[in-house]
Amino acid sequence: MSLWTETHDITFADGYYSVELGKDTPFGATVFDGSMRYMGIKVGKDPEMSPRAATRSVPYALVCEDAIG
């Protein structure tokens, strides 16, 4: 079951890419509820790559709700 999807046209530079997830289709309030989430990637008409990658929180994101201002 997919909780969120977004499509991007990616340009590679020396084998690397960068993309801002949620820019075109914002994440819903329930997408990240503290439970483990996995990200799947699909390229063109190929099936989704396997295995899916687990999403992880970075230290600054763990305390974002404590920010003042």
PDB file of N, CA, C and O in Angstrom, residues 24-62:
ATOM      1  N   ASP A  24       6.417  18.895  -4.953  1.00  0.00           N
ATOM      2  CA  ASP A  24       5.257  18.976  -5.844  1.00  0.00           C
ATOM      3  C   ASP A  24       3.990  18.413  -5.211  1.00  0.00           C
ATOM      4  O   ASP A  24       2.897  18.912  -5.449  1.00  0.00           O
ATOM      5  N   THR A  25       4.127  17.364  -4.426  1.00  0.00           N
ATOM      6  CA  THR A  25       3.002  16.738  -3.733  1.00  0.00           C
ATOM      7  C   THR A  25       3.358  16.680  -2.257  1.00  0.00           C
ATOM      8  O   THR A  25       4.103  15.793  -1.835  1.00  0.00           O
ATOM      9  N   PRO A  26       2.872  17.623  -1.463  1.00  0.00           N
ATOM     10  CA  PRO A  26       3.235  17.648  -0.041  1.00  0.00           C
ATOM     11  C   PRO A  26       2.856  16.350   0.673  1.00  0.00           C
ATOM     12  O   PRO A  26       1.882  15.691   0.315  1.00  0.00           O
ATOM     13  N   PHE A  27       3.644  15.988   1.679  1.00  0.00           N
ATOM     14  CA  PHE A  27       3.349  14.814   2.498  1.00  0.00           C
ATOM     15  C   PHE A  27       2.094  15.077   3.319  1.00  0.00           C
ATOM     16  O   PHE A  27       1.928  16.160   3.864  1.00  0.00           O
ATOM     17  N   GLY A  28       1.236  14.088   3.432  1.00  0.00           N
ATOM     18  CA  GLY A  28       0.059  14.204   4.284  1.00  0.00           C
ATOM     19  C   GLY A  28       0.473  14.155   5.752  1.00  0.00           C
ATOM     20  O   GLY A  28       1.561  13.687   6.093  1.00  0.00           O
ATOM     21  N   ALA A  29      -0.396  14.608   6.624  1.00  0.00           N
ATOM     22  CA  ALA A  29      -0.087  14.683   8.050  1.00  0.00           C
ATOM     23  C   ALA A  29       0.169  13.315   8.668  1.00  0.00           C
ATOM     24  O   ALA A  29       0.851  13.206   9.677  1.00  0.00           O
ATOM     25  N   THR A  30      -0.351  12.251   8.073  1.00  0.00           N
ATOM     26  CA  THR A  30      -0.205  10.916   8.654  1.00  0.00           C
ATOM     27  C   THR A  30       0.898  10.082   8.010  1.00  0.00           C
ATOM     28  O   THR A  30       1.113   8.943   8.410  1.00  0.00           O
ATOM     29  N   VAL A  31       1.609  10.621   7.021  1.00  0.00           N
ATOM     30  CA  VAL A  31       2.644   9.830   6.338  1.00  0.00           C
ATOM     31  C   VAL A  31       3.751   9.444   7.303  1.00  0.00           C
ATOM     32  O   VAL A  31       4.163   8.285   7.379  1.00  0.00           O
ATOM     33  N   PHE A  32       4.251  10.390   8.064  1.00  0.00           N
ATOM     34  CA  PHE A  32       5.307  10.110   9.032  1.00  0.00           C
ATOM     35  C   PHE A  32       4.722  10.219  10.437  1.00  0.00           C
ATOM     36  O   PHE A  32       4.658  11.291  11.022  1.00  0.00           O
ATOM     37  N   ASP A  33       4.287   9.090  10.953  1.00  0.00           N
ATOM     38  CA  ASP A  33       3.627   9.055  12.255  1.00  0.00           C
ATOM     39  C   ASP A  33       4.489   8.405  13.337  1.00  0.00           C
ATOM     40  O   ASP A  33       3.995   8.060  14.398  1.00  0.00           O
ATOM     41  N   GLY A  34       5.767   8.217  13.053  1.00  0.00           N
ATOM     42  CA  GLY A  34       6.662   7.598  14.020  1.00  0.00           C
ATOM     43  C   GLY A  34       6.912   6.126  13.760  1.00  0.00           C
ATOM     44  O   GLY A  34       7.829   5.541  14.319  1.00  0.00           O
ATOM     45  N   SER A  35       6.100   5.510  12.902  1.00  0.00           N
ATOM     46  CA  SER A  35       6.324   4.100  12.576  1.00  0.00           C
ATOM     47  C   SER A  35       7.338   4.001  11.432  1.00  0.00           C
ATOM     48  O   SER A  35       7.624   4.980  10.743  1.00  0.00           O
ATOM     49  N   MET A  36       7.895   2.816  11.237  1.00  0.00           N
ATOM     50  CA  MET A  36       8.901   2.605  10.192  1.00  0.00           C
ATOM     51  C   MET A  36       8.267   2.784   8.822  1.00  0.00           C
ATOM     52  O   MET A  36       7.183   2.273   8.557  1.00  0.00           O
ATOM     53  N   ARG A  37       8.928   3.537   7.975  1.00  0.00           N
ATOM     54  CA  ARG A  37       8.472   3.770   6.604  1.00  0.00           C
ATOM     55  C   ARG A  37       9.580   3.376   5.646  1.00  0.00           C
ATOM     56  O   ARG A  37      10.769   3.510   5.947  1.00  0.00           O
ATOM     57  N   TYR A  38       9.190   2.914   4.458  1.00  0.00           N
ATOM     58  CA  TYR A  38      10.145   2.496   3.434  1.00  0.00           C
ATOM     59  C   TYR A  38       9.865   3.248   2.149  1.00  0.00           C
ATOM     60  O   TYR A  38       8.715   3.502   1.806  1.00  0.00           O
ATOM     61  N   MET A  39      10.932   3.597   1.432  1.00  0.00           N
ATOM     62  CA  MET A  39      10.792   4.336   0.182  1.00  0.00           C
ATOM     63  C   MET A  39      11.093   3.403  -0.985  1.00  0.00           C
ATOM     64  O   MET A  39      12.121   2.727  -1.010  1.00  0.00           O
ATOM     65  N   GLY A  40      10.182   3.366  -1.935  1.00  0.00           N
ATOM     66  CA  GLY A  40      10.381   2.592  -3.150  1.00  0.00           C
ATOM     67  C   GLY A  40      10.697   3.527  -4.301  1.00  0.00           C
ATOM     68  O   GLY A  40      10.214   4.661  -4.350  1.00  0.00           O
ATOM     69  N   ILE A  41      11.521   3.067  -5.237  1.00  0.00           N
ATOM     70  CA  ILE A  41      11.897   3.872  -6.405  1.00  0.00           C
ATOM     71  C   ILE A  41      11.566   3.087  -7.663  1.00  0.00           C
ATOM     72  O   ILE A  41      11.893   1.911  -7.782  1.00  0.00           O
ATOM     73  N   LYS A  42      10.916   3.752  -8.604  1.00  0.00           N
ATOM     74  CA  LYS A  42      10.556   3.156  -9.881  1.00  0.00           C
ATOM     75  C   LYS A  42      11.105   4.041 -10.985  1.00  0.00           C
ATOM     76  O   LYS A  42      10.959   5.257 -10.925  1.00  0.00           O
ATOM     77  N   VAL A  43      11.750   3.440 -11.962  1.00  0.00           N
ATOM     78  CA  VAL A  43      12.325   4.186 -13.086  1.00  0.00           C
ATOM     79  C   VAL A  43      11.577   3.815 -14.354  1.00  0.00           C
ATOM     80  O   VAL A  43      11.557   2.643 -14.759  1.00  0.00           O
ATOM     81  N   GLY A  44      10.970   4.820 -14.976  1.00  0.00           N
ATOM     82  CA  GLY A  44      10.252   4.590 -16.229  1.00  0.00           C
ATOM     83  C   GLY A  44       9.182   3.532 -16.079  1.00  0.00           C
ATOM     84  O   GLY A  44       8.417   3.525 -15.127  1.00  0.00           O
ATOM     85  N   LYS A  45       9.148   2.616 -17.054  1.00  0.00           N
ATOM     86  CA  LYS A  45       8.148   1.551 -17.045  1.00  0.00           C
ATOM     87  C   LYS A  45       8.637   0.293 -16.339  1.00  0.00           C
ATOM     88  O   LYS A  45       7.908  -0.695 -16.251  1.00  0.00           O
ATOM     89  N   ASP A  46       9.860   0.316 -15.813  1.00  0.00           N
ATOM     90  CA  ASP A  46      10.397  -0.834 -15.087  1.00  0.00           C
ATOM     91  C   ASP A  46       9.638  -1.021 -13.777  1.00  0.00           C
ATOM     92  O   ASP A  46       9.075  -0.077 -13.233  1.00  0.00           O
ATOM     93  N   PRO A  47       9.654  -2.242 -13.234  1.00  0.00           N
ATOM     94  CA  PRO A  47       9.031  -2.446 -11.918  1.00  0.00           C
ATOM     95  C   PRO A  47       9.821  -1.735 -10.818  1.00  0.00           C
ATOM     96  O   PRO A  47      10.982  -1.359 -11.027  1.00  0.00           O
ATOM     97  N   GLU A  48       9.203  -1.554  -9.676  1.00  0.00           N
ATOM     98  CA  GLU A  48       9.863  -0.901  -8.542  1.00  0.00           C
ATOM     99  C   GLU A  48      11.135  -1.657  -8.169  1.00  0.00           C
ATOM    100  O   GLU A  48      11.168  -2.888  -8.172  1.00  0.00           O
ATOM    101  N   MET A  49      12.182  -0.900  -7.852  1.00  0.00           N
ATOM    102  CA  MET A  49      13.448  -1.509  -7.442  1.00  0.00           C
ATOM    103  C   MET A  49      13.273  -2.195  -6.091  1.00  0.00           C
ATOM    104  O   MET A  49      12.415  -1.826  -5.300  1.00  0.00           O
ATOM    105  N   SER A  50      14.106  -3.189  -5.861  1.00  0.00           N
ATOM    106  CA  SER A  50      14.037  -3.949  -4.624  1.00  0.00           C
ATOM    107  C   SER A  50      15.444  -4.138  -4.070  1.00  0.00           C
ATOM    108  O   SER A  50      16.377  -4.296  -4.847  1.00  0.00           O
ATOM    109  N   PRO A  51      15.629  -4.087  -2.775  1.00  0.00           N
ATOM    110  CA  PRO A  51      14.650  -3.874  -1.714  1.00  0.00           C
ATOM    111  C   PRO A  51      14.349  -2.391  -1.537  1.00  0.00           C
ATOM    112  O   PRO A  51      15.113  -1.530  -1.976  1.00  0.00           O
ATOM    113  N   ARG A  52      13.274  -2.106  -0.873  1.00  0.00           N
ATOM    114  CA  ARG A  52      12.941  -0.718  -0.545  1.00  0.00           C
ATOM    115  C   ARG A  52      13.911  -0.211   0.517  1.00  0.00           C
ATOM    116  O   ARG A  52      14.425  -0.980   1.317  1.00  0.00           O
ATOM    117  N   ALA A  53      14.126   1.113   0.523  1.00  0.00           N
ATOM    118  CA  ALA A  53      15.041   1.729   1.488  1.00  0.00           C
ATOM    119  C   ALA A  53      14.256   2.244   2.690  1.00  0.00           C
ATOM    120  O   ALA A  53      13.247   2.925   2.525  1.00  0.00           O
ATOM    121  N   ALA A  54      14.724   1.909   3.886  1.00  0.00           N
ATOM    122  CA  ALA A  54      14.082   2.423   5.100  1.00  0.00           C
ATOM    123  C   ALA A  54      14.407   3.899   5.258  1.00  0.00           C
ATOM    124  O   ALA A  54      15.538   4.319   5.032  1.00  0.00           O
ATOM    125  N   THR A  55      13.406   4.700   5.624  1.00  0.00           N
ATOM    126  CA  THR A  55      13.661   6.112   5.891  1.00  0.00           C
ATOM    127  C   THR A  55      14.162   6.249   7.319  1.00  0.00           C
ATOM    128  O   THR A  55      13.755   5.509   8.208  1.00  0.00           O
ATOM    129  N   ARG A  56      15.044   7.181   7.538  1.00  0.00           N
ATOM    130  CA  ARG A  56      15.634   7.410   8.859  1.00  0.00           C
ATOM    131  C   ARG A  56      15.527   8.882   9.190  1.00  0.00           C
ATOM    132  O   ARG A  56      15.511   9.739   8.323  1.00  0.00           O
ATOM    133  N   SER A  57      15.498   9.182  10.456  1.00  0.00           N
ATOM    134  CA  SER A  57      15.454  10.564  10.905  1.00  0.00           C
ATOM    135  C   SER A  57      16.873  11.048  11.182  1.00  0.00           C
ATOM    136  O   SER A  57      17.698  10.296  11.687  1.00  0.00           O
ATOM    137  N   VAL A  58      17.142  12.281  10.848  1.00  0.00           N
ATOM    138  CA  VAL A  58      18.438  12.878  11.157  1.00  0.00           C
ATOM    139  C   VAL A  58      18.306  13.617  12.486  1.00  0.00           C
ATOM    140  O   VAL A  58      17.205  13.983  12.891  1.00  0.00           O
ATOM    141  N   PRO A  59      19.400  13.838  13.198  1.00  0.00           N
ATOM    142  CA  PRO A  59      19.304  14.449  14.532  1.00  0.00           C
ATOM    143  C   PRO A  59      18.489  15.738  14.582  1.00  0.00           C
ATOM    144  O   PRO A  59      17.691  15.924  15.490  1.00  0.00           O
ATOM    145  N   TYR A  60      18.639  16.629  13.606  1.00  0.00           N
ATOM    146  CA  TYR A  60      17.888  17.882  13.652  1.00  0.00           C
ATOM    147  C   TYR A  60      16.392  17.640  13.501  1.00  0.00           C
ATOM    148  O   TYR A  60      15.580  18.329  14.107  1.00  0.00           O
ATOM    149  N   ALA A  61      15.995  16.643  12.718  1.00  0.00           N
ATOM    150  CA  ALA A  61      14.577  16.354  12.543  1.00  0.00           C
ATOM    151  C   ALA A  61      13.964  15.779  13.811  1.00  0.00           C
ATOM    152  O   ALA A  61      12.778  15.971  14.070  1.00  0.00           O
ATOM    153  N   LEU A  62      14.746  15.087  14.601  1.00  0.00           N
ATOM    154  CA  LEU A  62      14.223  14.494  15.829  1.00  0.00           C
ATOM    155  C   LEU A  62      13.771  15.544  16.835  1.00  0.00           C
ATOM    156  O   LEU A  62      12.900  15.292  17.664  1.00  0.00           O
TER     157      LEU A  62
END
